[in-house]
PDB file of C-alpha atoms in Angstrom:
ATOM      1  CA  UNK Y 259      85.780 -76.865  10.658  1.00 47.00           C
ATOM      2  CA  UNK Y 260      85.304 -74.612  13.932  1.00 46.00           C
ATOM      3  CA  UNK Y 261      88.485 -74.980  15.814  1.00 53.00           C
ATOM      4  CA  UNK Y 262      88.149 -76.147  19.349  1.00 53.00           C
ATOM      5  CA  UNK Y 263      91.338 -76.582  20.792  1.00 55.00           C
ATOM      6  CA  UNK Y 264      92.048 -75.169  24.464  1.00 49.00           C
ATOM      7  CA  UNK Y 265      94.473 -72.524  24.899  1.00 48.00           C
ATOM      8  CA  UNK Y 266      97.487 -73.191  26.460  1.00 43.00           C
ATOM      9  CA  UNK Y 267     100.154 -70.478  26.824  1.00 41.00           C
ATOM     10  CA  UNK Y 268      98.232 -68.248  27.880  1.00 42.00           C
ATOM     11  CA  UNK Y 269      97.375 -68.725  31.367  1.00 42.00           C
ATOM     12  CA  UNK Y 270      97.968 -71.417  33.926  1.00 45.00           C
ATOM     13  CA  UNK Y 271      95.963 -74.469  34.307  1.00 50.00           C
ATOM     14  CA  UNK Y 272      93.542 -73.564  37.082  1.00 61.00           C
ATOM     15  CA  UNK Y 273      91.648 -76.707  37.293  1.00 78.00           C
ATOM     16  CA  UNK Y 274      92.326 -77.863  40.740  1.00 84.00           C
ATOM     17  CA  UNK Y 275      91.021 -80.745  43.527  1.00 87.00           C
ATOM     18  CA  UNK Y 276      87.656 -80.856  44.422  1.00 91.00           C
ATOM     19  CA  UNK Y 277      87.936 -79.202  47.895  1.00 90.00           C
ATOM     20  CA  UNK Y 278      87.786 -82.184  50.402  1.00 90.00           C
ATOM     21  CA  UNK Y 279      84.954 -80.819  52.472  1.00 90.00           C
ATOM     22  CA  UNK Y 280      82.620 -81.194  49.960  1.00 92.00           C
ATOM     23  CA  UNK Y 281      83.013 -85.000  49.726  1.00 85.00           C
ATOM     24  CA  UNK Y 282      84.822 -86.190  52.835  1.00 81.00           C
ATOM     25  CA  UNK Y 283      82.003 -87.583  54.932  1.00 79.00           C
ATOM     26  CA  UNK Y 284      78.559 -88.508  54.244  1.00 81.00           C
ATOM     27  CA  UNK Y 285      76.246 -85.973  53.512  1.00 85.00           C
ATOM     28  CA  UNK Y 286      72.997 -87.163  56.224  1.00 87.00           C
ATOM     29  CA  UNK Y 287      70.471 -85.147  56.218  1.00 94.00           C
ATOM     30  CA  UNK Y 288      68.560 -83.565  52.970  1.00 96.00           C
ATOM     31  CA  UNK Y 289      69.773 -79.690  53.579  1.00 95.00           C
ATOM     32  CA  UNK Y 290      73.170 -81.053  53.903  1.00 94.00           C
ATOM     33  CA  UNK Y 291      73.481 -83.077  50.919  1.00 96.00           C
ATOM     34  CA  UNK Y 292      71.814 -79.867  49.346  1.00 96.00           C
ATOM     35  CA  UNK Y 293      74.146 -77.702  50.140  1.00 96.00           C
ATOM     36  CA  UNK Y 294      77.672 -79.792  49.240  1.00 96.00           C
ATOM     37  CA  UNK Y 295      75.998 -80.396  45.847  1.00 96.00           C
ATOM     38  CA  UNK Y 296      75.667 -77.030  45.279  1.00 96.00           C
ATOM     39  CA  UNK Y 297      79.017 -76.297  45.845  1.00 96.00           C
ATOM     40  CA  UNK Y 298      79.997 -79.101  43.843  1.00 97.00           C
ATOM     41  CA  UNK Y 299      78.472 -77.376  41.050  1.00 97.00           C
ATOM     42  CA  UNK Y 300      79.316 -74.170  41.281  1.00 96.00           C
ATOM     43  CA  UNK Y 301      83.229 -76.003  40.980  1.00 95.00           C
ATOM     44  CA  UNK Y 302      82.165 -77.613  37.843  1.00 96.00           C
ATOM     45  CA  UNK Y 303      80.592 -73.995  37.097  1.00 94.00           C
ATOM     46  CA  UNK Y 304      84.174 -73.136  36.997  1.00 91.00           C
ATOM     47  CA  UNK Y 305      86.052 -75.873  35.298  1.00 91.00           C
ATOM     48  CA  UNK Y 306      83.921 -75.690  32.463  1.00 90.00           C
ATOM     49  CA  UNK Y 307      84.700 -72.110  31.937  1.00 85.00           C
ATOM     50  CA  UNK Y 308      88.319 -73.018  31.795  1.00 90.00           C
ATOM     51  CA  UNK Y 309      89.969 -73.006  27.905  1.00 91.00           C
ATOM     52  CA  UNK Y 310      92.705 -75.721  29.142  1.00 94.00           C
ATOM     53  CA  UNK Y 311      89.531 -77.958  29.291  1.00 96.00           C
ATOM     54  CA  UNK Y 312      88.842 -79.701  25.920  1.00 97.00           C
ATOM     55  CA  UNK Y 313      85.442 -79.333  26.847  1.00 97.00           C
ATOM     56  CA  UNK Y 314      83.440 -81.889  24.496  1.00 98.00           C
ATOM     57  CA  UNK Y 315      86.333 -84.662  24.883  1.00 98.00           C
ATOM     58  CA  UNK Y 316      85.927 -84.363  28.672  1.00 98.00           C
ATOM     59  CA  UNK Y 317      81.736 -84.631  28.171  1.00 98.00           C
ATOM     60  CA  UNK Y 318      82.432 -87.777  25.891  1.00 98.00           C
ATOM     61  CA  UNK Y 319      84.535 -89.510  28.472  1.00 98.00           C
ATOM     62  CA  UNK Y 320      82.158 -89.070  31.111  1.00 98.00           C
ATOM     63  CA  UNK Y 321      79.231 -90.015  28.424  1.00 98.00           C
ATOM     64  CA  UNK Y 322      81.205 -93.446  28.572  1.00 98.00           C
ATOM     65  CA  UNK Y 323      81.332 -93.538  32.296  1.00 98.00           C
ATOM     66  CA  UNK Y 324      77.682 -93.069  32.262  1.00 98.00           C
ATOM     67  CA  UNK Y 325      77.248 -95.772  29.898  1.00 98.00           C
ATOM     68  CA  UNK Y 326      79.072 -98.521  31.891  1.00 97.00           C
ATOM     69  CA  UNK Y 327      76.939 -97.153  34.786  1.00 96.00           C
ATOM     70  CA  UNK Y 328      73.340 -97.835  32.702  1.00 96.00           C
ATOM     71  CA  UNK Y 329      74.427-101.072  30.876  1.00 96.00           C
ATOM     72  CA  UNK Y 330      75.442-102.213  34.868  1.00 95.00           C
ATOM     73  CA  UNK Y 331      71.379-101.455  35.293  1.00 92.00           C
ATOM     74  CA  UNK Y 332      70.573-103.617  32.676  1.00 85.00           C
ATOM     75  CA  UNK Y 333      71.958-106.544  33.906  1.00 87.00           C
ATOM     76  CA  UNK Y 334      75.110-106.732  31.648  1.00 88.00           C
ATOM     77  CA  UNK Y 335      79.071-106.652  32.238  1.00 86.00           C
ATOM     78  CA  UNK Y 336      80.238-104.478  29.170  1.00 92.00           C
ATOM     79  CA  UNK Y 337      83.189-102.417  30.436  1.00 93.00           C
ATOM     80  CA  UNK Y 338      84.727 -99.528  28.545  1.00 95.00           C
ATOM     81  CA  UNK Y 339      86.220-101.481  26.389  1.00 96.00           C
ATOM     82  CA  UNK Y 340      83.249-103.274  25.069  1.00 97.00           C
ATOM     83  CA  UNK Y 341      81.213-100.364  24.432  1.00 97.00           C
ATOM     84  CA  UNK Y 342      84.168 -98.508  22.244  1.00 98.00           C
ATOM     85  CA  UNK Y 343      84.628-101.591  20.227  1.00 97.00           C
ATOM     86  CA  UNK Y 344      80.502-101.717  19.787  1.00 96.00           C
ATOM     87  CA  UNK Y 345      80.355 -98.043  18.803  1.00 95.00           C
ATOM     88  CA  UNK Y 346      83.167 -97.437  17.030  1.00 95.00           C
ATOM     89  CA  UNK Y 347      83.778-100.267  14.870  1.00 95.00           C
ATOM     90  CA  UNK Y 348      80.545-101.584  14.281  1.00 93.00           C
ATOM     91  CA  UNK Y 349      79.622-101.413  10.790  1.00 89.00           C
ATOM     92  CA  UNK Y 350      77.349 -98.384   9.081  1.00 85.00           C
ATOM     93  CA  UNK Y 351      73.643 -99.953   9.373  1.00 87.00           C
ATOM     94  CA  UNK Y 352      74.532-103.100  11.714  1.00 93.00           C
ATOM     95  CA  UNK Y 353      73.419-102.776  15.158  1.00 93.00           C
ATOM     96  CA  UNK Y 354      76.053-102.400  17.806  1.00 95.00           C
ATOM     97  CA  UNK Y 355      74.208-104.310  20.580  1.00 95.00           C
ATOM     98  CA  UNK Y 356      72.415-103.319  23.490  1.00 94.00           C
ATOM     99  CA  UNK Y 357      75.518-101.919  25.272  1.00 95.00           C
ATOM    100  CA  UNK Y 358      76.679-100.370  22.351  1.00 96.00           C
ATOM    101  CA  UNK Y 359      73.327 -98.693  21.270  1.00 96.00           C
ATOM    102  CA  UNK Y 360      73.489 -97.296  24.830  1.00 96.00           C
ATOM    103  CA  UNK Y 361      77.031 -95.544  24.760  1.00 97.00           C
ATOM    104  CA  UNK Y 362      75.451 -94.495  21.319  1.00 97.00           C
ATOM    105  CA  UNK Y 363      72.611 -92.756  23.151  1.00 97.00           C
ATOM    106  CA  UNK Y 364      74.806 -90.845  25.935  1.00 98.00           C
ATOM    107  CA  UNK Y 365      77.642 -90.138  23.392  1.00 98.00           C
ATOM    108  CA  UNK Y 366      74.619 -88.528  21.057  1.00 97.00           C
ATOM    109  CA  UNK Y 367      73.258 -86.892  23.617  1.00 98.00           C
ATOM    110  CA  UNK Y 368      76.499 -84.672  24.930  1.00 98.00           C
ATOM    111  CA  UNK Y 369      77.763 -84.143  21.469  1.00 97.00           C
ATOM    112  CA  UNK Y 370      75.578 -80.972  20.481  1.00 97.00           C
ATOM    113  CA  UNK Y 371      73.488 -78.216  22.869  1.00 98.00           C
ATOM    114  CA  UNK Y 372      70.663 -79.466  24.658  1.00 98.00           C
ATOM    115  CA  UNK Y 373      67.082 -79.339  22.889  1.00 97.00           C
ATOM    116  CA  UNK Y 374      63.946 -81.176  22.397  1.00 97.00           C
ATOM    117  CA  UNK Y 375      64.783 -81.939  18.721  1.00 96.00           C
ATOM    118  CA  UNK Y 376      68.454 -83.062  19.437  1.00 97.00           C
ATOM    119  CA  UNK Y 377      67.481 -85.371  22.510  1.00 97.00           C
ATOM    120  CA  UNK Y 378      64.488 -86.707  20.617  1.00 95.00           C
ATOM    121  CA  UNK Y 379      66.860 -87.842  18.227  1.00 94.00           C
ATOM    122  CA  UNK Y 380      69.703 -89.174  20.496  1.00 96.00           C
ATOM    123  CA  UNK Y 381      67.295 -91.427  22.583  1.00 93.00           C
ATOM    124  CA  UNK Y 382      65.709 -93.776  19.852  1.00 82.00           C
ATOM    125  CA  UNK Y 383      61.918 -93.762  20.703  1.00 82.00           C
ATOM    126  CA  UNK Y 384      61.524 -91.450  23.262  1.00 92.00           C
ATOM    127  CA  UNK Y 385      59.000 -88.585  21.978  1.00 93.00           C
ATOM    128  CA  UNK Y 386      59.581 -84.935  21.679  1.00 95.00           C
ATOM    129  CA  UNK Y 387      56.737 -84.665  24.180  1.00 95.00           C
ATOM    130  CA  UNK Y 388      58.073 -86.333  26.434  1.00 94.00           C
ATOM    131  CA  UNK Y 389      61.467 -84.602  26.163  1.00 97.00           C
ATOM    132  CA  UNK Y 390      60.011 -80.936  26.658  1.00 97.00           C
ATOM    133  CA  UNK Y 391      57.854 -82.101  29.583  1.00 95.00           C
ATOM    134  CA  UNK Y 392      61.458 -83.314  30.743  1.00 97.00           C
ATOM    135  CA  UNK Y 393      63.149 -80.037  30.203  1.00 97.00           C
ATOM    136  CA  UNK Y 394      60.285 -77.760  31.814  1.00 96.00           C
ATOM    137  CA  UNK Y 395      60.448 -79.638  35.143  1.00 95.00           C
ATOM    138  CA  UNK Y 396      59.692 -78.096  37.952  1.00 93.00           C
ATOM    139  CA  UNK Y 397      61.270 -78.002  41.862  1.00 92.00           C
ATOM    140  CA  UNK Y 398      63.551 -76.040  44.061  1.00 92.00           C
ATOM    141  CA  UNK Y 399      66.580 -76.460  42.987  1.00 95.00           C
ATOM    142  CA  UNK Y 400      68.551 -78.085  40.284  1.00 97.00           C
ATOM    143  CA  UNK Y 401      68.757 -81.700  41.373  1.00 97.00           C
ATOM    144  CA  UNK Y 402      65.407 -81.222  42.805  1.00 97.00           C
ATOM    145  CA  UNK Y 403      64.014 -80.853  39.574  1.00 97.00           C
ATOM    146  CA  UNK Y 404      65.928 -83.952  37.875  1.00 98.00           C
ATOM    147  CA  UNK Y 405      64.970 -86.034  40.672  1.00 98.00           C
ATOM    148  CA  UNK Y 406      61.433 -85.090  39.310  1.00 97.00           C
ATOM    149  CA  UNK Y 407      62.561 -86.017  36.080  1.00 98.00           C
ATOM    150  CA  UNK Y 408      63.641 -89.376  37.004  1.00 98.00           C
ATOM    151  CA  UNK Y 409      60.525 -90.469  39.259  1.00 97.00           C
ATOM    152  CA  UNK Y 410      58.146 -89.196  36.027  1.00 96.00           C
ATOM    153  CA  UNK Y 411      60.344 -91.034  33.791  1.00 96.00           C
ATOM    154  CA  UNK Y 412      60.111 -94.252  35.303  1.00 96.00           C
ATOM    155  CA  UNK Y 413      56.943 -94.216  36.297  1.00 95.00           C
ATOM    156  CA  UNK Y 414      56.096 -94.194  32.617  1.00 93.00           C
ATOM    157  CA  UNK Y 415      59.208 -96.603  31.344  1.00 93.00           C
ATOM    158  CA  UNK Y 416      59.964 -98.969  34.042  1.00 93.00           C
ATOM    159  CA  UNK Y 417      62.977-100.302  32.191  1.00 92.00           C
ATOM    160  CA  UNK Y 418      63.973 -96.458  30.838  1.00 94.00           C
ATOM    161  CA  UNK Y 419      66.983 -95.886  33.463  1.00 96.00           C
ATOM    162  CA  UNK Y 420      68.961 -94.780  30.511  1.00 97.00           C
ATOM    163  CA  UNK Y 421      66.425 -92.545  29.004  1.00 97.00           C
ATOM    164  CA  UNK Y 422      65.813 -91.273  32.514  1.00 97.00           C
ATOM    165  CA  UNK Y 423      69.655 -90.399  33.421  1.00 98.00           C
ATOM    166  CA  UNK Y 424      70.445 -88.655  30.024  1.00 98.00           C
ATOM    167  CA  UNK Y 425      66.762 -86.351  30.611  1.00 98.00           C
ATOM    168  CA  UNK Y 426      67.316 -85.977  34.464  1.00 98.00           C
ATOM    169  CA  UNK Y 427      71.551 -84.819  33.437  1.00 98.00           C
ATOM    170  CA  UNK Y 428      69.835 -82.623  30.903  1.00 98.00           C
ATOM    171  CA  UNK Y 429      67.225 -80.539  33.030  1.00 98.00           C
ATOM    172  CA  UNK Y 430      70.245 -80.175  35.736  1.00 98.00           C
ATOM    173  CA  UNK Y 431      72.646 -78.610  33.251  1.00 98.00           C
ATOM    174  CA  UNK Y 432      69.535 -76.723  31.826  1.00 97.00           C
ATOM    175  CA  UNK Y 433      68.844 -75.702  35.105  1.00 97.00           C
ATOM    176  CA  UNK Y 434      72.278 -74.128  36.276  1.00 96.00           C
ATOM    177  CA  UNK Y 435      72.593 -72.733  32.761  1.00 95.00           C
ATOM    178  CA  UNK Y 436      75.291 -75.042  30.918  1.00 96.00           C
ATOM    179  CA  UNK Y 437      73.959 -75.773  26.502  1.00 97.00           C
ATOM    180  CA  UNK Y 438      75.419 -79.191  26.818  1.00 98.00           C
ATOM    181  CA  UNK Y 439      74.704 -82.451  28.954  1.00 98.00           C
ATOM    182  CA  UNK Y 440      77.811 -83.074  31.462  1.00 98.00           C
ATOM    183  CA  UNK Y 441      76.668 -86.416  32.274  1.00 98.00           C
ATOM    184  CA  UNK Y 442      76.953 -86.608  36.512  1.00 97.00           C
ATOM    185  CA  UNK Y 443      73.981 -87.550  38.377  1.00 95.00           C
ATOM    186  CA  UNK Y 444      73.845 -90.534  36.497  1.00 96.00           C
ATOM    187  CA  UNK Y 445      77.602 -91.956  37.441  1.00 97.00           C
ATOM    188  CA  UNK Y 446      76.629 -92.308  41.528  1.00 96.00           C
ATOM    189  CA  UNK Y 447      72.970 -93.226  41.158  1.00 97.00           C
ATOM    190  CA  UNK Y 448      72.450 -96.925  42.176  1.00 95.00           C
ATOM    191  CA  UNK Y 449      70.072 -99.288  40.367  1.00 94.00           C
ATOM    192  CA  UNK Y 450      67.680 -99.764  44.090  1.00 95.00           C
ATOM    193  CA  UNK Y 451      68.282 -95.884  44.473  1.00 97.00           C
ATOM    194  CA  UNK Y 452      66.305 -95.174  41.225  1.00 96.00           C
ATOM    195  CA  UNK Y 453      63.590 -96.358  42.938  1.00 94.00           C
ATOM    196  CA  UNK Y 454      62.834 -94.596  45.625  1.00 97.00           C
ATOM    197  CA  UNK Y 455      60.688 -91.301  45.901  1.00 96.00           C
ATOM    198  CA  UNK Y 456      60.029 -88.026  46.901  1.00 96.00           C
ATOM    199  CA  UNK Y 457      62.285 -86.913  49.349  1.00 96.00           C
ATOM    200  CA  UNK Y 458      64.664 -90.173  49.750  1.00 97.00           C
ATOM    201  CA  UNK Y 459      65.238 -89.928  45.609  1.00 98.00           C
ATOM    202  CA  UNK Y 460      66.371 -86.343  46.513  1.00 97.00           C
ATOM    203  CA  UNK Y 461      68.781 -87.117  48.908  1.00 97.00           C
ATOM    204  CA  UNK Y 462      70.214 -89.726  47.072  1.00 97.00           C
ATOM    205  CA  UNK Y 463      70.070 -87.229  43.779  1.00 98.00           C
ATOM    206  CA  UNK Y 464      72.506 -84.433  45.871  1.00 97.00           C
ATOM    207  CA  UNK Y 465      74.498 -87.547  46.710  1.00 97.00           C
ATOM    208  CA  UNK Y 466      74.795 -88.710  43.183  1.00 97.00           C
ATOM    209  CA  UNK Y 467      76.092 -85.424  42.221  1.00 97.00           C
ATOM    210  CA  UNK Y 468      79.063 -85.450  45.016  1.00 96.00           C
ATOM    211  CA  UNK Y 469      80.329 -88.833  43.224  1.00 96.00           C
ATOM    212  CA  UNK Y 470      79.465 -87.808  39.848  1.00 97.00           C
ATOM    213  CA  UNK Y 471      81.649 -84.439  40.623  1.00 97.00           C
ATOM    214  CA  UNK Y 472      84.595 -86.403  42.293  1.00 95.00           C
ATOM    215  CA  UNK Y 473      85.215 -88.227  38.701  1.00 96.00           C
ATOM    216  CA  UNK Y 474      84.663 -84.884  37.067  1.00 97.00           C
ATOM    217  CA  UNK Y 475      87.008 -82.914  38.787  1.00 96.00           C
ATOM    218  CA  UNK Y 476      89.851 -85.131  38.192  1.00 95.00           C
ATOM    219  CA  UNK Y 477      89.216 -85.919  34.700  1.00 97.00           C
ATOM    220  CA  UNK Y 478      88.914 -82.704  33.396  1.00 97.00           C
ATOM    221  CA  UNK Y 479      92.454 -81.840  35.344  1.00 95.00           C
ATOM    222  CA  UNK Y 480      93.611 -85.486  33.579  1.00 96.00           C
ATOM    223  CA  UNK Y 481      92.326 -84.221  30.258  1.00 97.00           C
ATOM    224  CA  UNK Y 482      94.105 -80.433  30.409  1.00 96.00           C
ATOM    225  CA  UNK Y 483      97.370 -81.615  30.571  1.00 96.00           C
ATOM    226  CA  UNK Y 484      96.658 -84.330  28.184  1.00 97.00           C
ATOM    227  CA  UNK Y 485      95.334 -81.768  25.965  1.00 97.00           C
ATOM    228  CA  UNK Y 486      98.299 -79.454  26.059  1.00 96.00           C
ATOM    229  CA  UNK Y 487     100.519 -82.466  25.529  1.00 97.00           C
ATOM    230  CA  UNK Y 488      99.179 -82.762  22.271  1.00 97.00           C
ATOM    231  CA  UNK Y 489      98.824 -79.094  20.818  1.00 96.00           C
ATOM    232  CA  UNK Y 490     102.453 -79.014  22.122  1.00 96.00           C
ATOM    233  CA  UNK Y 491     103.564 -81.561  19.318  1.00 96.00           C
ATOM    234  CA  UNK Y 492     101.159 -80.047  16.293  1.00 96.00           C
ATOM    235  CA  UNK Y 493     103.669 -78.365  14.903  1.00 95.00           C
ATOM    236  CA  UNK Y 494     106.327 -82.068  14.551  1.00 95.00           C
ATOM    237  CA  UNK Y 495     103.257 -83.627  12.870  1.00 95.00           C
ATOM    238  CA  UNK Y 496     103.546 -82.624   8.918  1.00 91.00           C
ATOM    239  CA  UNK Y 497     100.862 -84.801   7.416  1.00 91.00           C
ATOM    240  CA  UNK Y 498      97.987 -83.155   5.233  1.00 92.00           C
ATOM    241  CA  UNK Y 499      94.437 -82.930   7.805  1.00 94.00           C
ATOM    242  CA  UNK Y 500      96.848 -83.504  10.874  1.00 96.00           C
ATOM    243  CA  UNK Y 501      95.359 -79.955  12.068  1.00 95.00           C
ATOM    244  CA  UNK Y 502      92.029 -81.190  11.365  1.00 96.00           C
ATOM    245  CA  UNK Y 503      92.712 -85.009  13.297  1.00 97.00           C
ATOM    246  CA  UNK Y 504      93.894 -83.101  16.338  1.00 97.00           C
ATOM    247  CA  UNK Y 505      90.247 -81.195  16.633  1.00 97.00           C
ATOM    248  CA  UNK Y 506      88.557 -84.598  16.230  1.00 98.00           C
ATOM    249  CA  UNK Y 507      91.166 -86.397  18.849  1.00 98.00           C
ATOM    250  CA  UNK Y 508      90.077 -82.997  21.867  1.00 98.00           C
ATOM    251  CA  UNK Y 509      86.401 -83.760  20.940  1.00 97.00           C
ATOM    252  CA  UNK Y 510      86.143 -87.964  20.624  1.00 98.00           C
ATOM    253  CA  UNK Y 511      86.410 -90.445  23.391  1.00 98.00           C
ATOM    254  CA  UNK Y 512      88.124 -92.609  20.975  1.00 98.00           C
ATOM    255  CA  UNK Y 513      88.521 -92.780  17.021  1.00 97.00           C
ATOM    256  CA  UNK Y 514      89.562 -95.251  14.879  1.00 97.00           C
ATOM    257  CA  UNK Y 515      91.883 -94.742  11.734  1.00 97.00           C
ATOM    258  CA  UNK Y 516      88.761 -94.610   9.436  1.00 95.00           C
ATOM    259  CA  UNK Y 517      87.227 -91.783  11.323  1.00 96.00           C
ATOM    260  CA  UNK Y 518      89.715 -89.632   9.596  1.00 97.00           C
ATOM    261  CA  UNK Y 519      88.857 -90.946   6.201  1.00 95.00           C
ATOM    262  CA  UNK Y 520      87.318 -87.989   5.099  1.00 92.00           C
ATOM    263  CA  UNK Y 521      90.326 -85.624   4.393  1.00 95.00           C
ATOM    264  CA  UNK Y 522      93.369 -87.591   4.432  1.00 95.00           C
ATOM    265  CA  UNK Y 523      93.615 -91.789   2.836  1.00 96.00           C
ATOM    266  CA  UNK Y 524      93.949 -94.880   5.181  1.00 96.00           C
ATOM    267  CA  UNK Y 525      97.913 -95.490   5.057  1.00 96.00           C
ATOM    268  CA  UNK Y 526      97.977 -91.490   6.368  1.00 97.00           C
ATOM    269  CA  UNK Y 527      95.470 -91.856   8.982  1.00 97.00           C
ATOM    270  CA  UNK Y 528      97.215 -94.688  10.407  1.00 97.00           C
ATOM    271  CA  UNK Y 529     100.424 -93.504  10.317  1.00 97.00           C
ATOM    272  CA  UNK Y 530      99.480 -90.346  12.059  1.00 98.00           C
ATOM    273  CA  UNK Y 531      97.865 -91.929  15.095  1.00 98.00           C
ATOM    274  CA  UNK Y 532     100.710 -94.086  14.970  1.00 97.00           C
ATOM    275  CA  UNK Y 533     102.912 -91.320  15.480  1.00 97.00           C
ATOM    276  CA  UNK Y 534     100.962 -89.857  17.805  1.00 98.00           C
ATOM    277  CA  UNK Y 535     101.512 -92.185  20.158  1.00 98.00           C
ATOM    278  CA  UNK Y 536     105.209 -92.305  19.259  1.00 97.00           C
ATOM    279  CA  UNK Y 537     105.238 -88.795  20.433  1.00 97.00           C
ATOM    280  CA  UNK Y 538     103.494 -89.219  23.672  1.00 97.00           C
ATOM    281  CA  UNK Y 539     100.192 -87.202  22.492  1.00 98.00           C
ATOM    282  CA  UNK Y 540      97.670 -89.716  22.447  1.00 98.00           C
ATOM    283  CA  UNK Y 541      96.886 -93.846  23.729  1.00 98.00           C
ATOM    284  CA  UNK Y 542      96.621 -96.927  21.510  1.00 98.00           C
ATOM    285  CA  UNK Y 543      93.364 -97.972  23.736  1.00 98.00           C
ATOM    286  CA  UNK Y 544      92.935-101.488  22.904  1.00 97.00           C
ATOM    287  CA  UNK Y 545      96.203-103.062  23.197  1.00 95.00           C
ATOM    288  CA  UNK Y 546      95.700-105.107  19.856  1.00 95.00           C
ATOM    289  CA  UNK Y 547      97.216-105.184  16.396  1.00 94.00           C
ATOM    290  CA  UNK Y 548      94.463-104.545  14.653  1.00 94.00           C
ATOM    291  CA  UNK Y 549      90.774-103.149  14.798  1.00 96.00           C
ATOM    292  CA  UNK Y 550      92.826-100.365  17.263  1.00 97.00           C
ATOM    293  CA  UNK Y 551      91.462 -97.275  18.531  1.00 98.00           C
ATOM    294  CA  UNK Y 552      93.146 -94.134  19.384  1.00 98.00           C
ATOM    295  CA  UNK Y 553      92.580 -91.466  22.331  1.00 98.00           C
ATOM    296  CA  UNK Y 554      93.906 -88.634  24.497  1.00 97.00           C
TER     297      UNK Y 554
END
């Protein structure tokens, strides 16, 4: 298994604030917005060059940020909570529910490098033409071109905000040259904004990438130390696969016990995440007894 834990001795954490005059007033006018959003990502450029980053468990997190943010289009109240327990301990073959099957499609859809075949498969029914039309947009910029990607989306799917976030996240992280989805536009983007055209869906696109970037910024700081925390007590933990668990706990949102199943038994797996959190390394996220699920 490809090791993918940050490094953390040897340099200092570098991952700092998003500098406050990128977000501290309004951005009014088209150019403006423009230009903060550009500076925005050239800071998340930056961060997700840094090793301290656990790079896929940050992109998961968001992906579950983004899902709150498309299930809120869809008229329902799941919260965090509700879409872990629907992915995660929904049965093999059972359905996990509308919420559920959209965390599932966001979750997909940052796990591996951006492609036609991979989205295709992430967003159930959504054709491969479709995606590579998606990912060939055109426009001046790189929120330009996933506001284009959002207008043609919906134009086509009324009811496809999800399908339209995850493409229009996926041409802009194309577009500035990032191989996975770091789901953003689609945390600041409200339901009346998704809406509106041409230049007015711009503006509100460069807006959506200021919020989007303020909960980035922080997380992935959150995340680093969290991240170090727990490759600091790797060598305390002396059960078989614990190297192996550790990967799986910088890549996953959340895992249950049984996500470890497949090199060490059940008593071990829940021992070890039990002594995880002993140590301080990782959360107990649900607060139950049972049916718990573990994260950094």
């Amino acid at each position: 298994m490809t090791k993918i834990r940050p490094k953390t001795s040897d340099a200092p954490m570098l991952v700092g604030p998003l500098p406050g005059w990128i977000t501290a007033a309004p951005a009014e006018t088209l150019e403006d917005a423009a230009f903060r959003s550009g500076a925005a990502l050239a800071y998340l450029h930056m961060i997700s060059g840094q090793e301290a980053v656990p790079q896929p468990l940050w992109r998961d997190r968001l992906a579950l940020a983004a899902a709150e943010v498309c299930v809120g289009f869809s008229g329902r109240r799941e919260g965090g909570h509700a879409l872990r327990d629907a992915l995660h301990l929904t049965r093999p073959g059972d359905h996990p529910g509308p919420a559920g099957a959209i965390f599932g499609q966001w979750s997909r859809a940052v796990a591996r490098p951006i492609s036609v075949a991979h989205l295709g498969k992430a967003m159930d029914g959504v054709s491969a033409e479709r995606v590579a039309l998606c990912l060939d947009a055109m426009g001046s910029n790189p929120v330009d071109r996933a506001a284009g990607v959002i207008e043609a989306v919906l134009a086509g799917l009324p009811r496809g905000e999800t399908v339209a976030l995850i493409l229009a996240d996926a041409v802009l992280a194309k577009s500035v040259g990032k191989e996975h989805i770091l789901p953003l536009m689609s945390l600041g983007l409200k339901p009346r904004e998704l809406r509106l055209r041409e230049d007015a869906l711009r503006l509100a696109c460069h807006r959506a990438v200021l919020v989007g970037a303020g909960q980035a910024v922080p997380l992935a700081a959150d995340l680093a130390r969290r991240a170090a925390r727990l490759q600091a007590v790797v060598p305390k933990l002396r059960a078989k696969g614990a190297d192996r668990a550790v990967d799986l706990f910088l890549a996953r949102d959340a895992l249950a016990p049984g996500a470890l199943l497949g090199f060490m038994s059940d008593r071990a797996a829940r021992r070890l995440c039990d002594r995880l959190v002993d140590l301080g390394a990782v959360r107990e996220l649900t607060g139950r007894d049972s049916f718990r699920l573990y994260g950094v």
